C-alpha cells in the first residue's frame, strides 16, 4: 500500500514538470542565474532539451517534450542510449587532437567528445551511431602479451598509441581537460567572499560542486560497461545509476551507485499469453529473492574481478541488508557500488530529481548545507554513526515543506530569497524537538517518534524504515549545536562590515571550522545588536548550558 501511495505521489509531482511550460524548456539545467555570479552548468540536473523530431509522425510528441522539463525516466533513457554509443580511450601524453578525431571519424560521425585527466589523459568519444563502435573494434588489435597473458574480452575501453612517438610529438596540440573534481574549500571561501549576497554565494558553491555534463556522461558509461558483462548471463538486463549520480544533488567526486535491473524480463513474463498453449523458460529456482540476488552479484562480481578491464579492488558484500559489489573503476577514477533491482532507491532518486527541478533554490540550499556539514565533521564518506548526506538532504526537504507557504511541492508560492532560507534552516533544526518528534516527508509534518532513535526520518516509500537509524545521540547533539552556531553567525553582522574587515562572511564564514575561530569574537557577539528578538535568540543559543541543548535533542 505504501509503495502504491508513493507511486501516486510521484505521478502528481511529474505532473508539475509537465505543466512547467515553455519557460522551463531547459529542464533542471536552467538554474536561477543571479547577478554577479556564474550560471550553473547545464548538466547539474542531468537534463537537456529533448532531441528534435525524427519525422513528421513524431513532431507532435517531441514538440510537447520540448515545451516542458524532461521527466526522470526520459533523462535516464536518453543517457543510457547515449552511453551505448560511447567509448573511452587512453591517450598518449603528447597528442594531436585533430588527428585523433580524424582517425576515429573514419568509423563514423562523432557527436561529442571531451578529454580529462585520471592516471593519464583519456578521451570520451560519443558516436552518432552504435555500429561505429563495432567498426572501430574490428580495426583494433589485441594488446601485446609479451609479459602477461591477456583475457580476450573486447570492451569499449581502448588505448591510442603513436607509432612514431618522437616525430609525432612535434604535432602535439594543447588539450582542454574537463575538470572531474571540485575546487578546495579554501579556494571556494575566497570566491564566496567576493559575492554580493548570501544567495549569490550559494549559487557559486552550487556551480563549483555540482556534477558537470561530462562527469555525468562518464557515470552512465561505467554503468553501460558493467551492463556489457551482465548481459553475457542476463541478456535482457540493464544497469542503471541511482542516487547522487542522477538525482540532481550529486557532487563532483561522489561515488557511482548502480543497480542491475531485470524490469524488462519481468515485463516479458507479464505479457498476455494467447492461444491454447503455454510455453515458458526453464530457469533455476531458489527459495528466496535474497538468495537469488546474492548468487547473481557473486557471479557478476567475479566476472568484473577476473575479466573487467580497469575494475580493481572488487569486494563482494553479500550479507549486508542490501547485498552489493564494491569496486574501483580506474580509467574514470570512480568508486562504484552495484546492487540488484532497488525499486525504492530509484523512487527516492526520482523524488529528489523532481524537487531539484521545482525551484533552483532547493539545490542551492542542499549543496550549501551539505558542504557546511562536511566542513564541521557532521557527515563523512565512511559509514558510521554520523548523519548521511541522504538523511541531511531529506531534512532540508522537510524544512522546505514546513515553510509557510511551503517551498515544495507548490510552484505558485515561491516568494522568499535563498539567503533567508539558509539561516532559517539552521534556526529550524537548532530548535527542533528531536526528543519527541520525527521527520515525515510523506505527511509533510512532525509526528511522534515510533521508537527511541535519536534521529528518526521516515523513508518516504518504506514507512517502517528509519533512514537515519545509524545516527547516535552525540552526533545529533553536535548537529544541533552547529546549526545554532551557524544561525547566529548569519545574523550577527552586516555584510558591509565583514567585507570592510576583510573577513569571511555569510556562507564563507560557515565553511570555516568553528574551533579555529578567535575565542574573543565569541565574547563580542552581543555588540552592535539592537534587536530584542535577536538578543532573546542568542540567550537561547548559549551552547555552554547543557540543559538548553537537552531540551532540543533529548537524551
Coordinates of C-alpha atoms in Angstrom, one line a residue:
X1 CA 0.0 0.0 0.0
X2 CA 2.8 2.4 0.9
X3 CA 4.5 1.7 -2.4
X4 CA 1.3 2.4 -4.3
X5 CA 0.8 5.6 -2.4
X6 CA 4.3 6.7 -3.1
X7 CA 3.8 5.9 -6.8
X8 CA 0.7 8.2 -6.9
X9 CA 2.7 11.0 -5.2
X10 CA 5.4 10.7 -7.8
X11 CA 2.8 10.8 -10.6
X12 CA 1.4 14.1 -9.2
X13 CA 4.9 15.6 -8.9
X14 CA 5.7 14.5 -12.5
X15 CA 2.6 16.5 -13.5
X16 CA 4.2 19.6 -12.1
X17 CA 7.1 19.1 -14.5
X18 CA 4.8 18.6 -17.5
X19 CA 2.9 21.8 -16.6
X20 CA 6.1 23.9 -16.4
X21 CA 5.6 25.4 -19.9
X22 CA 7.9 27.0 -22.4
X23 CA 9.8 28.9 -19.7
X24 CA 11.2 25.6 -18.5
X25 CA 12.4 24.2 -21.8
X26 CA 15.9 23.8 -20.4
X27 CA 14.7 21.5 -17.8
X28 CA 16.5 21.4 -14.5
X29 CA 19.5 22.7 -16.3
X30 CA 18.3 26.3 -16.1
X31 CA 19.0 27.3 -12.6
X32 CA 18.2 30.7 -11.4
X33 CA 21.1 32.9 -12.6
X34 CA 21.9 35.7 -10.2
X35 CA 23.6 39.0 -10.8
X36 CA 27.3 38.8 -10.4
X37 CA 27.6 35.0 -10.5
X38 CA 28.5 32.2 -12.9
X39 CA 25.5 30.5 -14.3
X40 CA 25.2 26.9 -13.0
X41 CA 26.4 24.3 -15.6
X42 CA 23.9 22.9 -18.0
X43 CA 24.4 19.4 -16.6
X44 CA 23.9 19.9 -12.9
X45 CA 20.5 18.3 -13.1
X46 CA 21.4 15.9 -15.9
X47 CA 18.7 17.4 -18.0
X48 CA 18.7 18.8 -21.6
X49 CA 16.2 19.7 -24.2
X50 CA 14.6 16.8 -25.9
X51 CA 16.1 15.8 -29.3
X52 CA 14.5 17.1 -32.4
X53 CA 11.7 15.1 -34.1
X54 CA 13.0 12.4 -36.4
X55 CA 9.9 12.6 -38.7
X56 CA 6.5 14.3 -39.1
X57 CA 4.7 11.5 -37.3
X58 CA 6.8 12.2 -34.2
X59 CA 6.6 16.0 -34.4
X60 CA 3.7 16.4 -32.1
X61 CA 5.1 14.2 -29.3
X62 CA 8.6 15.8 -29.5
X63 CA 7.2 19.3 -29.6
X64 CA 5.3 18.5 -26.3
X65 CA 8.5 17.3 -24.7
X66 CA 10.4 20.4 -25.9
X67 CA 7.9 22.7 -24.0
X68 CA 8.4 21.2 -20.6
X69 CA 11.1 19.8 -18.3
X70 CA 12.1 16.2 -19.0
X71 CA 11.0 13.5 -16.7
X72 CA 13.4 11.4 -14.7
X73 CA 12.6 8.3 -16.9
X74 CA 13.2 10.3 -20.1
X75 CA 16.6 11.5 -18.9
X76 CA 17.7 8.0 -17.9
X77 CA 16.6 6.5 -21.2
X78 CA 18.4 9.2 -23.2
X79 CA 21.6 9.0 -21.1
X80 CA 21.7 5.2 -21.3
X81 CA 21.2 5.2 -25.0
X82 CA 23.9 7.8 -25.3
X83 CA 26.3 5.7 -23.2
X84 CA 25.9 2.7 -25.6
X85 CA 27.3 4.8 -28.4
X86 CA 30.3 5.9 -26.3
X87 CA 33.9 4.6 -26.0
X88 CA 36.7 5.6 -23.6
X89 CA 40.3 5.9 -25.0
X90 CA 43.5 6.3 -23.0
X91 CA 45.7 8.7 -24.9
X92 CA 49.5 9.3 -25.0
X93 CA 50.8 12.3 -23.0
X94 CA 51.5 14.2 -26.3
X95 CA 48.6 14.2 -28.7
X96 CA 47.3 16.0 -31.7
X97 CA 43.5 16.2 -31.0
X98 CA 42.6 16.9 -34.7
X99 CA 44.4 13.8 -36.0
X100 CA 42.8 11.6 -33.3
X101 CA 39.4 12.8 -34.2
X102 CA 40.1 12.4 -38.0
X103 CA 41.1 8.8 -37.4
X104 CA 38.0 8.0 -35.3
X105 CA 35.7 9.8 -37.8
X106 CA 36.7 7.2 -40.4
X107 CA 34.5 4.7 -38.4
X108 CA 31.5 7.1 -38.1
X109 CA 30.3 10.6 -37.2
X110 CA 31.4 11.8 -33.8
X111 CA 28.6 13.5 -31.9
X112 CA 30.6 14.8 -28.9
X113 CA 33.9 14.3 -27.2
X114 CA 36.0 15.6 -24.3
X115 CA 39.3 15.0 -22.6
X116 CA 40.0 14.5 -18.9
X117 CA 43.0 13.5 -16.7
X118 CA 43.0 10.5 -14.4
X119 CA 46.1 8.4 -14.3
X120 CA 46.9 9.9 -17.7
X121 CA 44.9 11.6 -20.4
X122 CA 41.6 10.0 -21.5
X123 CA 39.1 10.9 -24.2
X124 CA 35.4 10.1 -24.1
X125 CA 34.1 9.8 -27.7
X126 CA 30.3 9.6 -28.4
X127 CA 29.4 8.4 -31.9
X128 CA 26.2 9.2 -33.6
X129 CA 25.5 5.6 -34.5
X130 CA 26.1 2.5 -32.4
X131 CA 27.5 0.5 -35.3
X132 CA 30.5 2.9 -35.4
X133 CA 31.8 1.2 -32.3
X134 CA 31.7 -2.3 -34.0
X135 CA 33.6 -0.8 -36.9
X136 CA 36.3 0.6 -34.6
X137 CA 36.5 -2.7 -32.7
X138 CA 37.2 -4.6 -35.9
X139 CA 40.1 -2.3 -36.7
X140 CA 41.8 -2.6 -33.3
X141 CA 44.4 -5.1 -32.4
X142 CA 44.9 -7.1 -29.1
X143 CA 47.5 -5.9 -26.7
X144 CA 50.9 -7.4 -26.7
X145 CA 51.2 -10.5 -24.4
X146 CA 55.0 -10.5 -24.1
X147 CA 54.9 -10.2 -20.3
X148 CA 51.3 -11.1 -19.4
X149 CA 48.6 -13.2 -20.8
X150 CA 45.5 -11.2 -21.7
X151 CA 41.8 -12.0 -21.2
X152 CA 40.4 -11.6 -24.7
X153 CA 37.3 -9.7 -23.7
X154 CA 36.7 -6.8 -26.2
X155 CA 35.3 -3.9 -24.2
X156 CA 34.8 -0.3 -25.2
X157 CA 38.0 0.8 -23.4
X158 CA 40.9 1.4 -25.8
X159 CA 44.5 2.6 -25.8
X160 CA 45.6 5.0 -28.5
X161 CA 49.4 4.9 -29.3
X162 CA 51.7 6.8 -31.6
X163 CA 53.7 4.6 -34.0
X164 CA 56.5 7.2 -34.2
X165 CA 56.4 9.0 -30.8
X166 CA 59.4 11.2 -31.5
X167 CA 58.3 12.6 -34.8
X168 CA 54.6 12.8 -34.0
X169 CA 55.2 14.5 -30.6
X170 CA 56.1 17.7 -32.6
X171 CA 52.5 17.8 -33.7
X172 CA 51.1 18.0 -30.2
X173 CA 48.3 20.5 -29.6
X174 CA 47.0 21.8 -26.2
X175 CA 44.1 19.9 -24.9
X176 CA 41.2 21.4 -22.9
X177 CA 40.7 19.0 -19.9
X178 CA 37.3 18.7 -18.3
X179 CA 37.5 19.0 -14.5
X180 CA 36.4 15.9 -12.6
X181 CA 36.7 17.3 -9.1
X182 CA 35.6 20.4 -7.3
X183 CA 37.9 23.2 -6.0
X184 CA 39.3 23.0 -2.4
X185 CA 37.2 24.6 0.3
X186 CA 39.9 27.3 0.9
X187 CA 39.7 28.4 -2.7
X188 CA 35.9 28.3 -2.5
X189 CA 35.8 30.5 0.5
X190 CA 37.9 33.1 -1.4
X191 CA 35.4 33.1 -4.2
X192 CA 32.4 33.4 -1.8
X193 CA 33.9 36.4 -0.1
X194 CA 33.6 38.4 -3.4
X195 CA 29.9 37.7 -3.9
X196 CA 27.3 40.4 -3.3
X197 CA 24.8 38.4 -1.3
X198 CA 24.4 35.1 0.5
X199 CA 22.1 34.0 -2.3
X200 CA 25.0 34.6 -4.8
X201 CA 27.4 32.7 -2.5
X202 CA 25.0 29.7 -2.5
X203 CA 24.8 29.6 -6.3
X204 CA 28.6 30.0 -6.7
X205 CA 29.0 27.0 -4.4
X206 CA 26.4 25.1 -6.4
X207 CA 28.2 25.9 -9.7
X208 CA 31.6 24.7 -8.3
X209 CA 30.4 21.5 -6.7
X210 CA 27.6 20.1 -8.9
X211 CA 28.2 17.4 -11.5
X212 CA 29.1 18.5 -14.9
X213 CA 27.6 17.2 -18.1
X214 CA 30.9 15.4 -18.9
X215 CA 31.1 13.8 -15.5
X216 CA 27.5 12.5 -15.8
X217 CA 28.4 11.0 -19.2
X218 CA 31.3 9.2 -17.6
X219 CA 29.0 7.8 -14.9
X220 CA 26.5 6.4 -17.4
X221 CA 29.3 5.0 -19.4
X222 CA 30.6 3.0 -16.4
X223 CA 27.1 1.6 -15.9
X224 CA 27.0 0.7 -19.6
X225 CA 30.3 -1.1 -19.4
X226 CA 29.1 -3.1 -16.4
X227 CA 26.0 -4.0 -18.3
X228 CA 28.1 -5.5 -21.1
X229 CA 29.3 -8.1 -18.6
X230 CA 25.9 -8.7 -17.0
X231 CA 24.3 -9.3 -20.4
X232 CA 26.6 -12.3 -21.0
X233 CA 24.4 -14.0 -18.4
X234 CA 21.2 -12.0 -18.5
X235 CA 20.6 -10.6 -22.0
X236 CA 17.5 -8.6 -21.0
X237 CA 19.1 -6.8 -18.1
X238 CA 20.2 -3.2 -17.8
X239 CA 22.5 -1.4 -15.4
X240 CA 21.2 2.0 -14.2
X241 CA 22.7 4.6 -11.9
X242 CA 20.7 5.9 -9.0
X243 CA 21.3 8.2 -6.0
X244 CA 23.6 11.2 -6.3
X245 CA 24.6 10.5 -9.9
X246 CA 21.1 11.1 -11.2
X247 CA 19.0 13.0 -8.5
X248 CA 20.5 16.4 -9.3
X249 CA 22.2 16.7 -5.9
X250 CA 25.4 14.8 -6.8
X251 CA 28.8 16.5 -6.0
X252 CA 31.9 16.1 -8.2
X253 CA 33.8 13.1 -6.7
X254 CA 30.8 11.3 -5.3
X255 CA 30.5 7.5 -5.7
X256 CA 28.6 5.9 -8.5
X257 CA 25.6 3.8 -7.2
X258 CA 24.2 1.5 -9.8
X259 CA 21.8 -1.4 -9.9
X260 CA 21.3 -4.4 -12.1
X261 CA 17.7 -4.1 -13.4
X262 CA 15.6 -7.1 -14.6
X263 CA 12.5 -5.0 -15.2
X264 CA 12.4 -5.8 -18.9
X265 CA 12.5 -9.5 -18.0
X266 CA 9.6 -9.1 -15.6
X267 CA 7.6 -7.2 -18.3
X268 CA 8.2 -10.1 -20.7
X269 CA 6.9 -12.6 -18.2
X270 CA 3.7 -10.5 -17.6
X271 CA 2.7 -10.4 -21.3
X272 CA -0.7 -11.8 -22.0
X273 CA -0.4 -15.3 -23.4
X274 CA -2.7 -16.1 -26.3
X275 CA -3.6 -19.4 -27.9
X276 CA -4.4 -22.8 -26.5
X277 CA -0.8 -23.5 -25.3
X278 CA 1.6 -22.0 -22.8
X279 CA 5.4 -22.2 -23.0
X280 CA 8.0 -20.8 -20.6
X281 CA 11.7 -20.8 -20.0
X282 CA 13.2 -23.4 -17.7
X283 CA 15.0 -21.4 -15.0
X284 CA 16.9 -22.1 -11.8
X285 CA 14.5 -21.9 -8.8
X286 CA 15.7 -20.6 -5.5
X287 CA 13.9 -20.4 -2.1
X288 CA 14.2 -16.6 -1.7
X289 CA 14.8 -13.4 -3.7
X290 CA 17.7 -12.5 -1.4
X291 CA 19.5 -15.8 -2.2
X292 CA 19.0 -15.2 -5.9
X293 CA 20.4 -11.6 -5.5
X294 CA 23.4 -12.9 -3.7
X295 CA 24.2 -15.5 -6.4
X296 CA 23.7 -13.0 -9.2
X297 CA 26.0 -10.5 -7.6
X298 CA 28.6 -13.1 -6.8
X299 CA 28.8 -14.2 -10.4
X300 CA 28.9 -10.6 -11.8
X301 CA 31.4 -9.6 -9.1
X302 CA 33.7 -12.5 -10.1
X303 CA 33.3 -11.5 -13.8
X304 CA 34.3 -7.9 -13.1
X305 CA 37.2 -9.0 -10.9
X306 CA 38.6 -11.6 -13.4
X307 CA 37.8 -10.1 -16.8
X308 CA 36.8 -6.4 -16.4
X309 CA 39.4 -4.0 -17.8
X310 CA 40.0 -1.3 -15.2
X311 CA 37.9 -2.9 -12.5
X312 CA 40.1 -3.3 -9.3
X313 CA 39.6 -3.8 -5.6
X314 CA 36.4 -5.8 -6.2
X315 CA 34.6 -6.6 -2.9
X316 CA 31.5 -8.8 -2.7
X317 CA 29.5 -7.7 0.4
X318 CA 26.7 -10.2 0.0
X319 CA 25.5 -10.5 3.6
X320 CA 24.6 -6.8 4.0
X321 CA 20.9 -5.7 4.4
X322 CA 21.2 -4.7 0.7
X323 CA 23.8 -7.1 -0.9
X324 CA 26.2 -5.3 -3.2
X325 CA 29.5 -5.4 -5.0
X326 CA 32.0 -2.6 -4.5
X327 CA 34.8 -1.9 -7.0
X328 CA 37.0 0.9 -8.2
X329 CA 36.9 1.8 -11.9
X330 CA 40.5 3.0 -12.6
X331 CA 40.0 4.7 -16.0
X332 CA 37.4 7.1 -14.7
X333 CA 38.5 7.2 -11.0
X334 CA 35.0 6.3 -9.7
X335 CA 34.3 4.2 -6.6
X336 CA 31.3 2.1 -7.6
X337 CA 28.6 0.1 -5.7
X338 CA 26.5 -2.4 -7.7
X339 CA 23.2 -3.8 -6.3
X340 CA 20.2 -5.6 -7.8
X341 CA 16.7 -4.2 -8.7
X342 CA 16.4 -1.5 -6.0
X343 CA 13.0 0.0 -6.7
X344 CA 12.9 2.0 -3.5
X345 CA 16.2 3.7 -4.3
X346 CA 15.2 4.6 -7.8
X347 CA 11.9 6.1 -6.5
X348 CA 13.9 8.2 -4.0
X349 CA 16.2 9.3 -6.7
X350 CA 13.2 10.4 -8.8
X351 CA 11.6 12.2 -5.9
X352 CA 14.8 14.3 -5.3
X353 CA 15.1 14.9 -9.0
X354 CA 11.7 16.4 -9.1
X355 CA 12.3 18.5 -6.1
X356 CA 15.5 19.7 -7.6
X357 CA 13.6 20.7 -10.8
X358 CA 10.8 22.6 -9.0
X359 CA 12.9 25.5 -7.8
X360 CA 16.6 26.3 -8.3
X361 CA 16.9 27.4 -4.6
X362 CA 16.3 23.8 -3.5
X363 CA 19.6 22.5 -4.9
X364 CA 21.5 25.6 -3.8
X365 CA 20.3 25.2 -0.2
X366 CA 21.1 21.4 -0.2
X367 CA 24.6 21.9 -1.6
X368 CA 25.3 24.7 0.9
X369 CA 24.0 22.7 3.9
X370 CA 25.9 19.6 2.9
X371 CA 29.2 21.4 2.3
X372 CA 28.7 23.1 5.8
X373 CA 28.1 19.7 7.4
X374 CA 31.2 18.1 5.8
X375 CA 33.5 21.0 6.9
X376 CA 32.3 20.6 10.5
X377 CA 32.6 16.9 10.6
X378 CA 28.8 16.2 10.8
X379 CA 29.0 14.0 7.7
X380 CA 31.6 11.5 6.5
X381 CA 32.2 9.4 3.4
X382 CA 33.0 6.4 5.7
X383 CA 29.9 4.6 7.1
X384 CA 29.4 5.3 10.8
X385 CA 27.1 6.9 13.4
X386 CA 27.1 10.4 11.7
X387 CA 24.3 11.8 9.6
X388 CA 24.4 10.7 6.0
X389 CA 24.1 13.1 3.0
X390 CA 20.8 11.4 2.1
X391 CA 19.4 12.0 5.6
X392 CA 20.6 15.6 5.6
X393 CA 19.0 16.1 2.2
X394 CA 15.7 14.8 3.4
X395 CA 16.0 17.1 6.4
X396 CA 16.3 20.1 4.0
X397 CA 13.3 18.8 2.0
X398 CA 11.2 18.5 5.2
X399 CA 12.2 22.0 6.3
X400 CA 11.1 23.4 2.9
X401 CA 7.8 21.6 3.2
X402 CA 7.2 23.2 6.6
X403 CA 7.7 26.7 5.3
X404 CA 4.7 29.0 5.3
X405 CA 3.9 29.0 2.4
X406 CA 5.7 25.7 1.6
X407 CA 8.6 25.9 -0.9
X408 CA 8.0 22.3 -2.2
X409 CA 6.0 21.0 -3.9
X410 CA 3.9 24.1 -4.5
X411 CA 5.0 26.2 -7.5
X412 CA 3.0 29.4 -7.2
X413 CA 4.1 30.3 -3.7
X414 CA 7.8 30.8 -4.2
X415 CA 8.5 34.3 -2.7
X416 CA 11.4 34.1 -0.3
X417 CA 15.1 34.6 -1.0
X418 CA 17.6 31.8 -0.8
X419 CA 19.7 33.6 1.8
X420 CA 16.7 33.7 4.1
X421 CA 16.2 30.0 3.7
X422 CA 19.7 29.1 4.7
X423 CA 19.5 31.0 8.0
X424 CA 16.0 29.7 8.7
X425 CA 17.1 26.1 8.0
X426 CA 19.7 26.3 10.8
X427 CA 17.3 28.1 13.1
X428 CA 14.6 25.5 12.4
X429 CA 16.7 22.5 13.3
X430 CA 18.5 24.3 16.1
X431 CA 15.2 24.4 17.8
X432 CA 13.6 21.2 16.6
X433 CA 12.2 18.9 19.2
X434 CA 14.1 15.8 18.3
X435 CA 13.3 14.1 21.6
X436 CA 9.6 13.8 20.7
X437 CA 9.2 14.4 17.0
X438 CA 10.2 12.6 13.8
X439 CA 10.5 13.9 10.3
X440 CA 7.9 12.6 7.9
X441 CA 8.1 13.8 4.2
X442 CA 5.1 11.7 3.2
X443 CA 2.8 13.8 5.5
X444 CA 4.9 17.0 5.5
X445 CA 4.7 17.5 9.3
X446 CA 6.3 16.4 12.5
X447 CA 4.9 13.2 14.0
X448 CA 5.6 11.4 17.3
X449 CA 8.6 9.1 17.1
X450 CA 7.6 5.5 16.9
X451 CA 10.8 4.4 18.6
X452 CA 13.6 5.9 20.7
X453 CA 16.2 6.5 18.0
X454 CA 17.9 9.9 18.5
X455 CA 17.0 11.0 14.9
X456 CA 14.1 9.5 13.1
X457 CA 13.5 10.3 9.4
X458 CA 10.8 8.2 7.8
X459 CA 11.6 6.6 4.4
X460 CA 9.1 8.2 2.0
X461 CA 8.4 4.8 0.3
X462 CA 9.0 2.3 3.2
X463 CA 7.2 3.8 6.1
X464 CA 8.6 1.2 8.6
X465 CA 12.2 2.2 7.9
X466 CA 14.1 4.9 9.6
X467 CA 16.8 6.1 7.1
X468 CA 18.8 7.8 9.9
X469 CA 18.8 4.9 12.4
X470 CA 22.6 4.9 12.3
X471 CA 22.9 8.4 13.9
X472 CA 23.7 8.3 17.7
X473 CA 22.9 10.9 20.3
X474 CA 26.4 12.7 20.4
X475 CA 26.3 13.2 16.6
X476 CA 22.7 14.6 16.8
X477 CA 23.8 17.0 19.6
X478 CA 26.7 18.1 17.5
X479 CA 24.4 18.8 14.6
X480 CA 22.1 20.9 16.7
X481 CA 25.0 22.8 18.2
X482 CA 26.5 23.6 14.8
X483 CA 23.0 24.6 13.4
X484 CA 22.6 27.0 16.3
X485 CA 26.1 28.5 15.9
X486 CA 25.5 28.9 12.2
X487 CA 22.1 30.6 12.7
X488 CA 23.8 33.1 14.9
X489 CA 26.7 33.7 12.5
X490 CA 24.4 34.5 9.6
X491 CA 22.6 37.1 11.7
X492 CA 25.4 38.7 13.7
X493 CA 26.9 41.4 11.4
X494 CA 26.1 43.3 8.3
X495 CA 27.9 42.1 5.2
X496 CA 29.4 45.5 4.5
X497 CA 31.2 45.4 7.9
X498 CA 32.5 42.0 7.2
X499 CA 33.9 43.0 3.8
X500 CA 35.4 46.1 5.4
X501 CA 37.2 44.0 7.9
X502 CA 38.3 41.6 5.1
X503 CA 36.8 38.7 7.0
X504 CA 34.8 35.8 5.5
X505 CA 31.1 36.5 5.8
X506 CA 27.8 34.7 5.2
X507 CA 28.2 31.2 3.8
X508 CA 32.0 31.6 3.6
X509 CA 32.1 32.1 7.4
X510 CA 30.2 28.9 7.9
X511 CA 32.7 26.9 5.9
X512 CA 35.5 27.6 8.4
X513 CA 35.6 25.1 11.3
X514 CA 34.3 26.9 14.4
X515 CA 37.1 25.6 16.6
X516 CA 39.6 27.6 14.5
X517 CA 37.8 31.0 15.2
X518 CA 39.1 33.5 17.6
X519 CA 37.5 32.9 21.0
X520 CA 37.4 36.7 21.7
X521 CA 35.0 37.1 18.8
X522 CA 32.6 34.8 20.7
X523 CA 32.6 37.2 23.6
X524 CA 31.8 40.2 21.4
X525 CA 28.8 38.7 19.7
X526 CA 26.3 40.8 21.6
X527 CA 27.9 44.1 20.5
X528 CA 26.0 46.1 17.9
X529 CA 22.9 44.1 18.0
X530 CA 19.8 46.2 18.8
X531 CA 17.0 43.8 18.0
X532 CA 15.4 42.4 21.2
X533 CA 14.3 39.4 19.2
X534 CA 17.9 38.6 18.2
X535 CA 19.1 39.2 21.7
X536 CA 16.5 36.7 23.0
X537 CA 17.5 34.3 20.3
X538 CA 21.2 34.5 21.4
X539 CA 20.2 33.8 25.0
X540 CA 18.5 30.6 23.9
X541 CA 21.6 29.6 21.8
X542 CA 24.1 29.5 24.7
X543 CA 25.8 26.3 24.0
X544 CA 27.7 26.1 27.3
X545 CA 24.5 25.3 29.1
X546 CA 23.8 21.5 28.6
X547 CA 20.2 21.9 29.9
X548 CA 19.3 24.1 26.9
X549 CA 20.8 21.6 24.5
X550 CA 19.0 18.7 26.1
X551 CA 15.6 20.4 25.6
X552 CA 16.2 20.3 21.8
X553 CA 17.7 16.9 21.3
X554 CA 16.7 14.9 24.4
X555 CA 18.6 12.1 26.0

